[in-house]
Amino acid sequence: MPRMTVNDRPLEFDMDPQTPLLWALRDAANLTGTKYGCGNGDCGACMVLVDGAALRSCLVTIAEAEGRFVTTIEGLSRDRSHPVQQALVAEQAIQCGFCTPGIAIAAAALLRSNANPSEAEIKAAIPNLCRCGVYPRLVRAIQRAGRVARRLETISAAPPPGISTEDAAREVPALRPAQVPEGE
């Protein structure tokens, strides 16, 4: 059974070792932020960090990930405070959001090795496909995240998650628990 560390937690997968890492993460570990896009490595929606390198999880088997450190979008920052997450929101570089987790992972890997990338370096390092076409804003967002990482700028664009279901129900009436009629 392949073992690896996922988002700083040791995990063992009781699955066929040839299972793509994508499906182990989504189906067995319930880490659904990693998206299934094309299944053949072209789109980048399934990008995760494996030992710090951005890899397409649809192309990596869990046997190949054995003993390695895997970081998904959920592990990048639980409170959305990672500079890439903040900058993507601040620069409005998110449209439908489907490709965003893979892009954020690829950008985080780039900024870890180069906190001041040029536009050409960003375009080379972010192979992800975005159907919404956020590419110009994406470049600005990654450059901005680099400035944040270098402590030249701060952003407070994305509020931390954590609204309770009770608070959500008070704020959004459609989320109120259903009332069960008496006698049922």
Coordinates of C-alpha atoms in Angstrom, one line a residue:
M1 CA 0.0 0.0 0.0
P2 CA 1.6 3.3 -1.1
R3 CA 2.4 5.7 1.7
M4 CA 3.1 9.4 1.4
T5 CA 2.7 12.6 3.3
V6 CA -0.2 14.7 2.0
N7 CA -0.7 18.2 3.3
D8 CA 1.6 17.4 6.2
R9 CA -0.4 14.2 7.1
P10 CA 1.0 10.7 6.6
L11 CA -1.4 8.7 4.5
E12 CA -1.5 5.1 3.3
F13 CA -3.7 4.3 0.3
D14 CA -5.3 0.9 0.1
M15 CA -5.6 1.1 -3.7
D16 CA -4.0 -0.3 -6.8
P17 CA -0.5 1.2 -6.9
Q18 CA -1.1 2.2 -10.5
T19 CA -4.0 4.5 -9.5
P20 CA -3.4 8.1 -10.6
L21 CA -2.5 10.3 -7.6
L22 CA -5.5 12.5 -8.7
W23 CA -8.0 9.8 -8.0
A24 CA -6.4 8.8 -4.7
L25 CA -6.5 12.4 -3.5
R26 CA -10.1 13.1 -4.7
D27 CA -11.7 9.8 -4.0
A28 CA -9.8 8.3 -1.0
A29 CA -8.5 11.4 0.8
N30 CA -11.6 13.6 -0.1
L31 CA -9.3 16.4 -1.3
T32 CA -11.5 17.6 -4.1
G33 CA -9.8 20.9 -4.7
T34 CA -7.5 19.1 -7.1
K35 CA -9.6 19.0 -10.3
Y36 CA -10.0 16.5 -13.0
G37 CA -9.7 18.3 -16.3
C38 CA -8.4 16.4 -19.3
G39 CA -6.9 13.3 -17.8
N40 CA -3.9 13.3 -20.1
G41 CA -1.7 16.1 -18.6
D42 CA -2.6 18.9 -21.0
C43 CA -4.7 21.3 -18.9
G44 CA -3.0 21.5 -15.5
A45 CA -6.3 21.5 -13.5
C46 CA -4.9 18.6 -11.4
M47 CA -1.6 20.2 -10.5
V48 CA -0.2 19.4 -7.1
L49 CA 3.2 19.9 -5.5
V50 CA 5.2 16.7 -5.1
D51 CA 8.4 17.4 -3.1
G52 CA 7.9 21.0 -4.0
A53 CA 7.6 20.5 -7.8
A54 CA 4.4 21.2 -9.6
L55 CA 3.2 18.0 -11.2
R56 CA 0.0 16.9 -13.0
S57 CA -1.5 14.4 -10.6
C58 CA -3.4 12.7 -13.4
L59 CA 0.0 11.5 -14.8
V60 CA 1.6 10.4 -11.4
T61 CA 0.7 7.1 -9.9
I62 CA 0.4 6.6 -6.2
A63 CA 3.3 4.1 -6.5
E64 CA 5.4 6.9 -8.0
A65 CA 4.4 9.2 -5.1
E66 CA 5.4 6.6 -2.5
G67 CA 7.4 8.2 0.3
R68 CA 7.0 11.7 -1.1
F69 CA 5.5 15.0 0.2
V70 CA 2.4 16.0 -1.7
T71 CA 0.7 19.4 -1.3
T72 CA -2.7 20.1 -2.7
I73 CA -4.6 23.4 -2.9
E74 CA -6.1 22.6 0.5
G75 CA -2.6 22.3 2.0
L76 CA -1.3 25.4 0.3
S77 CA -3.0 27.6 2.9
R78 CA -6.0 26.7 4.9
D79 CA -6.9 30.4 5.6
R80 CA -6.3 31.6 2.1
S81 CA -3.3 33.7 3.2
H82 CA -0.8 32.3 0.7
P83 CA 0.4 35.3 -1.4
V84 CA -0.7 33.5 -4.6
Q85 CA -4.2 33.0 -3.3
Q86 CA -4.4 36.6 -2.1
A87 CA -3.1 38.0 -5.4
L88 CA -5.4 35.9 -7.6
V89 CA -8.4 37.4 -5.8
A90 CA -6.9 41.0 -5.7
E91 CA -6.2 41.0 -9.4
Q92 CA -9.5 39.4 -10.2
A93 CA -7.7 36.6 -12.0
I94 CA -10.5 34.1 -11.1
Q95 CA -13.5 33.6 -13.3
C96 CA -15.3 30.2 -13.0
G97 CA -12.6 29.0 -10.7
F98 CA -12.2 25.5 -12.1
C99 CA -8.6 25.9 -13.2
T100 CA -7.6 28.1 -10.2
P101 CA -6.4 25.4 -7.9
G102 CA -3.9 24.1 -10.5
I103 CA -2.8 27.6 -11.4
A104 CA -2.3 28.5 -7.7
I105 CA -0.2 25.4 -7.2
A106 CA 2.0 26.1 -10.3
A107 CA 2.4 29.7 -9.3
A108 CA 3.4 28.8 -5.8
A109 CA 6.1 26.4 -7.2
L110 CA 7.4 29.1 -9.5
L111 CA 7.5 31.7 -6.7
R112 CA 9.3 29.3 -4.4
S113 CA 12.2 29.1 -6.9
N114 CA 11.9 32.7 -8.3
A115 CA 10.1 35.3 -6.3
N116 CA 10.6 37.9 -9.0
P117 CA 9.7 36.2 -12.3
S118 CA 9.4 38.1 -15.6
E119 CA 6.3 37.8 -17.7
A120 CA 8.1 35.3 -20.0
E121 CA 9.1 33.2 -17.0
I122 CA 5.6 33.2 -15.7
K123 CA 4.2 32.2 -19.1
A124 CA 6.7 29.4 -19.3
A125 CA 6.1 28.1 -15.8
I126 CA 2.3 28.2 -15.8
P127 CA 1.2 25.8 -18.6
N128 CA -2.4 25.6 -17.3
L129 CA -5.3 26.1 -19.6
C130 CA -8.0 28.6 -18.6
R131 CA -11.2 28.5 -20.6
C132 CA -12.1 31.9 -19.2
G133 CA -8.9 33.6 -20.5
V134 CA -7.6 35.2 -17.4
Y135 CA -4.0 35.2 -18.7
P136 CA -3.2 38.9 -18.5
R137 CA -4.6 39.2 -15.0
L138 CA -2.9 36.0 -14.1
V139 CA 0.6 37.4 -15.0
R140 CA -0.2 40.5 -12.9
A141 CA -1.4 38.4 -10.0
I142 CA 1.7 36.2 -10.0
Q143 CA 4.0 39.3 -10.1
R144 CA 2.0 40.8 -7.3
A145 CA 2.3 37.6 -5.3
G146 CA 6.0 37.8 -5.8
R147 CA 6.1 41.3 -4.3
V148 CA 4.1 40.0 -1.4
A149 CA 6.5 37.1 -0.9
R150 CA 9.4 39.5 -1.0
R151 CA 7.6 41.7 1.6
L152 CA 7.4 44.7 -0.7
E153 CA 3.6 44.7 -0.6
T154 CA 0.7 43.4 1.4
I155 CA -2.7 42.2 0.4
S156 CA -5.8 41.5 2.3
A157 CA -8.1 40.5 -0.5
A158 CA -9.5 37.1 0.4
P159 CA -11.3 36.8 3.7
P160 CA -10.5 33.6 5.7
P161 CA -13.0 30.8 5.4
G162 CA -14.9 29.7 8.5
I163 CA -18.5 31.0 8.6
S164 CA -20.5 28.6 10.6
T165 CA -23.5 27.0 9.1
E166 CA -25.7 28.7 11.8
D167 CA -24.3 32.1 10.8
A168 CA -24.7 31.3 7.1
A169 CA -28.4 30.3 7.8
R170 CA -29.0 33.7 9.5
E171 CA -27.3 35.6 6.6
V172 CA -28.8 33.5 3.7
P173 CA -32.4 32.4 4.3
A174 CA -32.2 29.7 1.6
L175 CA -29.7 27.9 3.9
R176 CA -32.0 27.6 6.8
P177 CA -32.6 24.1 8.1
A178 CA -35.8 22.6 6.8
Q179 CA -38.6 22.6 9.4
V180 CA -40.2 19.2 10.0
P181 CA -44.0 19.4 10.4
E182 CA -45.3 18.1 13.7
G183 CA -46.4 14.5 13.7
E184 CA -43.9 13.4 11.1

